[in-house]
CSV table of C-alpha atoms in Angstrom, one decimal:
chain,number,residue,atom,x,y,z
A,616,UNK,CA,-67.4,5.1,35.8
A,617,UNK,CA,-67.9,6.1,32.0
A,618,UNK,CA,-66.1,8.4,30.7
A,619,UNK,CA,-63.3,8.8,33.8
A,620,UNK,CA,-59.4,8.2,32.7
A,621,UNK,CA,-57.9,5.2,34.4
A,622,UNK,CA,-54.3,4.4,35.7
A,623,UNK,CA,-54.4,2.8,32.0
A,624,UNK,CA,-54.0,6.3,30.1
A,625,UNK,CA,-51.4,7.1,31.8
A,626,UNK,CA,-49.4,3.9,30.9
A,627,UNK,CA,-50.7,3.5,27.2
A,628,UNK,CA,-49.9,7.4,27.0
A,629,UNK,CA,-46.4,7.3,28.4
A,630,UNK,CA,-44.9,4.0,27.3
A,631,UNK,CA,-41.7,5.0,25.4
A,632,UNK,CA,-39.0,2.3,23.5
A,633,UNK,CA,-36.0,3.3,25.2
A,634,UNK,CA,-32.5,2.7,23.2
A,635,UNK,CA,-30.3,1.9,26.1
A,636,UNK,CA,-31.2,-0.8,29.4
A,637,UNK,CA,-29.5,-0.9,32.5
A,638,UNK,CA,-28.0,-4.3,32.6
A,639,UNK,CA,-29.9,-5.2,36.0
A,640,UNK,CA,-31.9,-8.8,35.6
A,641,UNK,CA,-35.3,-8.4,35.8
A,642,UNK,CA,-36.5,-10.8,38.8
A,643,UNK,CA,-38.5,-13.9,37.9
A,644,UNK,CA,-41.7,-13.0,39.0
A,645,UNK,CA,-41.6,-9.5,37.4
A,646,UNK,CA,-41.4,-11.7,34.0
A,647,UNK,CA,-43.6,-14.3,34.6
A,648,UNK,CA,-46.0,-11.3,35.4
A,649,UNK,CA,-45.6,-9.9,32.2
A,650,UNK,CA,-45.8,-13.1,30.5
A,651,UNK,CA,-49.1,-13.6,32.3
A,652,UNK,CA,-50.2,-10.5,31.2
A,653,UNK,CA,-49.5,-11.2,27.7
A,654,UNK,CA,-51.0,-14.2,27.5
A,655,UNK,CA,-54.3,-12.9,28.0
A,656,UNK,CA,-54.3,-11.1,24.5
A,657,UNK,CA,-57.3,-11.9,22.3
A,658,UNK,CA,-56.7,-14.0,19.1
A,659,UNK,CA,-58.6,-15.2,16.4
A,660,UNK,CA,-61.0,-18.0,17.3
A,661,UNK,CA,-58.8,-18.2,20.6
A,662,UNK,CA,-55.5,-19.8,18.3
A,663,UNK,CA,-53.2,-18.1,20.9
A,664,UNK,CA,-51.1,-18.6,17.9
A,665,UNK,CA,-47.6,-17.3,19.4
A,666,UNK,CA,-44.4,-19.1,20.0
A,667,UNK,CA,-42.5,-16.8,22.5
A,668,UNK,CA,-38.6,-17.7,23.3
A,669,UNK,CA,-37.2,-15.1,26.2
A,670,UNK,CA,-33.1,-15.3,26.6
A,671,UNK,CA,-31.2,-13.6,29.4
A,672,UNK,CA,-27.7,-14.2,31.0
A,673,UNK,CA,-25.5,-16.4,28.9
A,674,UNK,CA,-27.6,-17.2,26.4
A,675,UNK,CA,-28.6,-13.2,25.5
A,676,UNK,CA,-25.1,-13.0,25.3
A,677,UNK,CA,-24.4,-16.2,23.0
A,678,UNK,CA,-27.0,-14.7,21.0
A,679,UNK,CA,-26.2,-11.2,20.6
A,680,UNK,CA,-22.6,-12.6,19.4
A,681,UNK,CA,-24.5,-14.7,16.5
A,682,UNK,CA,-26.4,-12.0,15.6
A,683,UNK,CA,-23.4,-9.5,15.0
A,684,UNK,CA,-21.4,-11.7,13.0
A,685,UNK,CA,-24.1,-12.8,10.8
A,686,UNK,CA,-24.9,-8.5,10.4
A,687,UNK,CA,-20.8,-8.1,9.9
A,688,UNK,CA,-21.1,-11.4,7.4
A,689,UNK,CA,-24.1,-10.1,5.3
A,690,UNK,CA,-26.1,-13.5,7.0
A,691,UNK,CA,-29.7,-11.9,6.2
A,692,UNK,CA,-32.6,-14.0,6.6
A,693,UNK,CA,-35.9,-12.3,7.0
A,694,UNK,CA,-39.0,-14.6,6.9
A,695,UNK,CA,-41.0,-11.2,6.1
A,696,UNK,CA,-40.5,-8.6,3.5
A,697,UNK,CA,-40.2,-4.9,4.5
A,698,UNK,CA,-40.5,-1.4,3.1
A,699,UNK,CA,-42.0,1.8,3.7
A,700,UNK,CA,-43.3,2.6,0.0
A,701,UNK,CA,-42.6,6.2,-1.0
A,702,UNK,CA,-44.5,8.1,0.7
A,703,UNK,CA,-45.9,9.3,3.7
A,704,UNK,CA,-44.8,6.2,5.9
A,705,UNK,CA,-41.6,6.8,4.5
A,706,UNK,CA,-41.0,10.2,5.9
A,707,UNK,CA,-42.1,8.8,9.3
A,708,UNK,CA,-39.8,6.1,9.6
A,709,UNK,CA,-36.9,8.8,8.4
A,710,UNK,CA,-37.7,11.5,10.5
A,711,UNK,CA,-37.4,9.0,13.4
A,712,UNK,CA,-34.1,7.4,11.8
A,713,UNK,CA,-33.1,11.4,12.2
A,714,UNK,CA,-34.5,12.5,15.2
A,715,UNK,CA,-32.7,8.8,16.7
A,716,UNK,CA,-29.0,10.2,15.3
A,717,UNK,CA,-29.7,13.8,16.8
A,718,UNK,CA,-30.2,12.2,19.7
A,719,UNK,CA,-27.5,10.5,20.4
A,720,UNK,CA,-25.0,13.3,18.6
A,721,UNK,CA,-24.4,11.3,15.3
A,722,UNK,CA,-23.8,13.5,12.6
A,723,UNK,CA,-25.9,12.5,9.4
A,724,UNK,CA,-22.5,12.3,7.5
A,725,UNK,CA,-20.9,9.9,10.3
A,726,UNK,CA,-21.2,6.7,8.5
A,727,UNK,CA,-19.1,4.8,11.1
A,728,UNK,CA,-21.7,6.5,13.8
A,729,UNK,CA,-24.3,5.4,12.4
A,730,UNK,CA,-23.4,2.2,11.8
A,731,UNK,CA,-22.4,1.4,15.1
A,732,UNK,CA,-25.8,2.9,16.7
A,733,UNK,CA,-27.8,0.6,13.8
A,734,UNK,CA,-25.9,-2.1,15.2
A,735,UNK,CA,-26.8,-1.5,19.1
A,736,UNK,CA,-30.3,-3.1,18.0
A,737,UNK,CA,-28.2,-6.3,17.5
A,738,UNK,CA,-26.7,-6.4,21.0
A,739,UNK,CA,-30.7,-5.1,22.4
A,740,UNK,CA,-29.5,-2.1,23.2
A,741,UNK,CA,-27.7,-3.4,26.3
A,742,UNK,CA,-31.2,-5.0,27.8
A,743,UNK,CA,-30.5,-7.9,29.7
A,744,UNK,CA,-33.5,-9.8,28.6
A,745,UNK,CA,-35.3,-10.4,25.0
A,746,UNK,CA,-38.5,-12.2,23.7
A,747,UNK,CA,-38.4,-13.2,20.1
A,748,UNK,CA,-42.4,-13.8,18.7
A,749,UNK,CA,-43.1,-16.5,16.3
A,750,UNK,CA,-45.7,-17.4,14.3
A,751,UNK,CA,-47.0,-20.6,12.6
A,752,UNK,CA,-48.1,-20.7,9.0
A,753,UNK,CA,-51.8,-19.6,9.4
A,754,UNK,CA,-53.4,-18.8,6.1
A,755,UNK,CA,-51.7,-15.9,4.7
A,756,UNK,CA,-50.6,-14.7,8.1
A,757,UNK,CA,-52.3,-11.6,8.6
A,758,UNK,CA,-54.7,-12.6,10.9
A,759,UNK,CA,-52.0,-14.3,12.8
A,760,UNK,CA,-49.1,-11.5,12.7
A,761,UNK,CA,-52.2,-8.9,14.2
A,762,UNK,CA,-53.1,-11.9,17.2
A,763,UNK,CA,-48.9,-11.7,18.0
A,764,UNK,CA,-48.9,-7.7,17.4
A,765,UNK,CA,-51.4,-7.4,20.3
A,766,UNK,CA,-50.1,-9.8,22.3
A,767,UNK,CA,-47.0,-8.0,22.0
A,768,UNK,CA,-48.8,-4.4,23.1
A,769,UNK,CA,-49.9,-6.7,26.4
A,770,UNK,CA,-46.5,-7.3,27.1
A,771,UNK,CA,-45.4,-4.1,26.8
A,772,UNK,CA,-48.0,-2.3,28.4
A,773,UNK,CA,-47.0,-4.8,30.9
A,774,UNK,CA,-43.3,-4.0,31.4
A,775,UNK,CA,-44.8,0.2,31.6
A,776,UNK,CA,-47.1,-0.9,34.3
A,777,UNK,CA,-44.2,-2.5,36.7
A,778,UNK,CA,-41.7,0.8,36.0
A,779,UNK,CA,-40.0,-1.0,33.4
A,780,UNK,CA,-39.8,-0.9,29.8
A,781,UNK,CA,-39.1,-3.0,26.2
A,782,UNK,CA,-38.7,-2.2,22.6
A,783,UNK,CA,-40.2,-4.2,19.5
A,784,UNK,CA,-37.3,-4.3,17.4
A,785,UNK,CA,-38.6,-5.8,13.4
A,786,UNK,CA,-34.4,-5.4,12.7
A,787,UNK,CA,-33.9,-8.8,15.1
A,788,UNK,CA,-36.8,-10.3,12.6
A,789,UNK,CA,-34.0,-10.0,9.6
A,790,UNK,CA,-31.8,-12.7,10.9
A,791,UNK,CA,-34.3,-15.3,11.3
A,792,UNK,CA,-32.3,-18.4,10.5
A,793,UNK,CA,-29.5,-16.8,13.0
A,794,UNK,CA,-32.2,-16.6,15.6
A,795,UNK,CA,-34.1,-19.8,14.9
A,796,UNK,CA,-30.7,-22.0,15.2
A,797,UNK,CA,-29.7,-20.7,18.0
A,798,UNK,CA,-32.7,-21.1,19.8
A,799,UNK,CA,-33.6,-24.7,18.1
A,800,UNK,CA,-36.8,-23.6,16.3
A,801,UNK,CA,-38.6,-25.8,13.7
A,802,UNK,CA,-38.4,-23.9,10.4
A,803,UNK,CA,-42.2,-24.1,10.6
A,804,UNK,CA,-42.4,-21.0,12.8
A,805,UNK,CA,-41.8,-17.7,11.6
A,806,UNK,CA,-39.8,-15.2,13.1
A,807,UNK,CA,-42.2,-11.9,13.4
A,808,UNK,CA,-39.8,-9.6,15.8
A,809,UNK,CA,-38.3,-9.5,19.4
A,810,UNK,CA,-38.8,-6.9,22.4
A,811,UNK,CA,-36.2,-6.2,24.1
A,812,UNK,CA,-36.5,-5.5,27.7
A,813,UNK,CA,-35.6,-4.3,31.0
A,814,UNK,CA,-35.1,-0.9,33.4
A,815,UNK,CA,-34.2,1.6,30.5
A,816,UNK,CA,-31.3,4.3,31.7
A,817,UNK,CA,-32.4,7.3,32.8
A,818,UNK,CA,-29.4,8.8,32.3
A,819,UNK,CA,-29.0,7.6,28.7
A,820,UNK,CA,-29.4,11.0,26.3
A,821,UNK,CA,-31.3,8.5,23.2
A,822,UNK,CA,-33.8,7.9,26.1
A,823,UNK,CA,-35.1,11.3,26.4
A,824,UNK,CA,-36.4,11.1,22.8
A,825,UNK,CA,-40.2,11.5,22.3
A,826,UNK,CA,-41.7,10.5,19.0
A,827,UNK,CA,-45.2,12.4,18.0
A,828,UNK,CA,-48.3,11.0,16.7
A,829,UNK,CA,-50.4,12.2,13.8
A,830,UNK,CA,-53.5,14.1,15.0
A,831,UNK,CA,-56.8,11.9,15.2
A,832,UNK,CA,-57.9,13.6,12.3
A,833,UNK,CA,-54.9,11.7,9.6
A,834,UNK,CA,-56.4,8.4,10.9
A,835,UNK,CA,-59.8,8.5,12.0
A,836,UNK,CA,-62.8,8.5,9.8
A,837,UNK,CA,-65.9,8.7,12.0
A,838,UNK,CA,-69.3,7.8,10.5
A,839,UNK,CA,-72.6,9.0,12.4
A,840,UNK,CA,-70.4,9.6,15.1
A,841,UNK,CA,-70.6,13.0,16.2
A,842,UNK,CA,-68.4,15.3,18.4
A,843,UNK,CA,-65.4,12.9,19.2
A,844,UNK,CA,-62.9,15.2,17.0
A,845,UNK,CA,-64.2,18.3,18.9
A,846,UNK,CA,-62.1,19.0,21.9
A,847,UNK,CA,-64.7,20.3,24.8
């Protein structure tokens, strides 16, 4: 009825990105599951305009090697640019750069630390599964990269539902030529990000970090709207 929470709440409110997987296989129907689920994202004019390529077993593995050699080689190849500009969005993506270190016990002046943890993303953080999203050349894209952003909250939402988890990970979206040869993509689609995916380890210490969100108030501007900012 109106106005009652659902079993949804709960998994929109409690999905976390863990940083280390158990390397159990997910079965085949729990990923065909969440592919269904995906799937049934809205997109403009119904385009469904993602490309979705999901490795596990040898050819995570195969892939994860290309991908650290190409970091260790300098091979970067983003089909997007990046940045955080110099302000606020800046500070959030450093205070969760710092809270991520403090996590796992890196000092900030351990180089070699930090390194190594950056390159974790690069082997999925030990998940034994990953989905890598393309996109076609749509316009200027944005309509396209927002259809493939909420196709990618389906699938995670997903993976929370069945006791399982992922990560979207934009770093895997820097070696796009790495990915797209390995995985025989036309040039013609655009490497957006991967998820990587799996049971995350409960007893991993990274895992227990919780990122905040701004209040309501930071990113809501409510017009004849009354009361929704009020808590009762």
């Amino acid at each position: 009825m109106p106005g009652t929470a659902s079993p949804f709440t709960d998994i929109a409110r409690s999905r976390r990105s863990p940083r280390r997987f158990l390397p159990t296989a997910l079965s085949p129907s729990d990923i065909r599951g969440v592919l269904e689920d995906a799937q049934t994202a809205p997109s403009n004019s119904n385009t469904q305009p993602w490309t979705v390529h999901v490795v596990s077993g040898a050819a995570r593995n195969a892939l994860a090697k290309e991908l650290l050699l190409a970091e260790e080689e300098g091979r970067t190849s983003p089909d997007f640019t990046d940045g955080y500009g110099e302000g606020i969005y800046l500070e959030r993506a450093q205070a969760l750069g710092a809270s991520h270190f403090r996590a796992r016990g890196i000092e900030r002046s351990d180089r070699d630390g930090r390194s190594a943890a950056v390159r974790e993303n690069l082997d999925f953080y030990g998940a034994p599964h990953a989905a890598f999203l393309f996109m076609p050349a749509l316009g200027d894209g944005v309509r396209t990269a927002g259809d493939i952003g909420m196709y990618a909250q389906n699938f995670l939402l997903s993976l929370s539902a069945r006791g399982l988890a992922g990560i979207p990970q934009t770093v895997l979206g820097v070696y796009a030529d790495t990915v797209r040869e390995f995985l025989s993509v036309s040039p013609e689609l655009k490497l957006l990000f991967g998820i990587s995916f799996g049971m995350a380890d409960p007893a991993a210490p990274v895992n227990s970090l919780r990122t905040e969100r701004v209040p309501l108030r930071r990113s809501v501007v409510l017009h004849d709207t009354p009361g929704v900012l009020e808590r009762p």
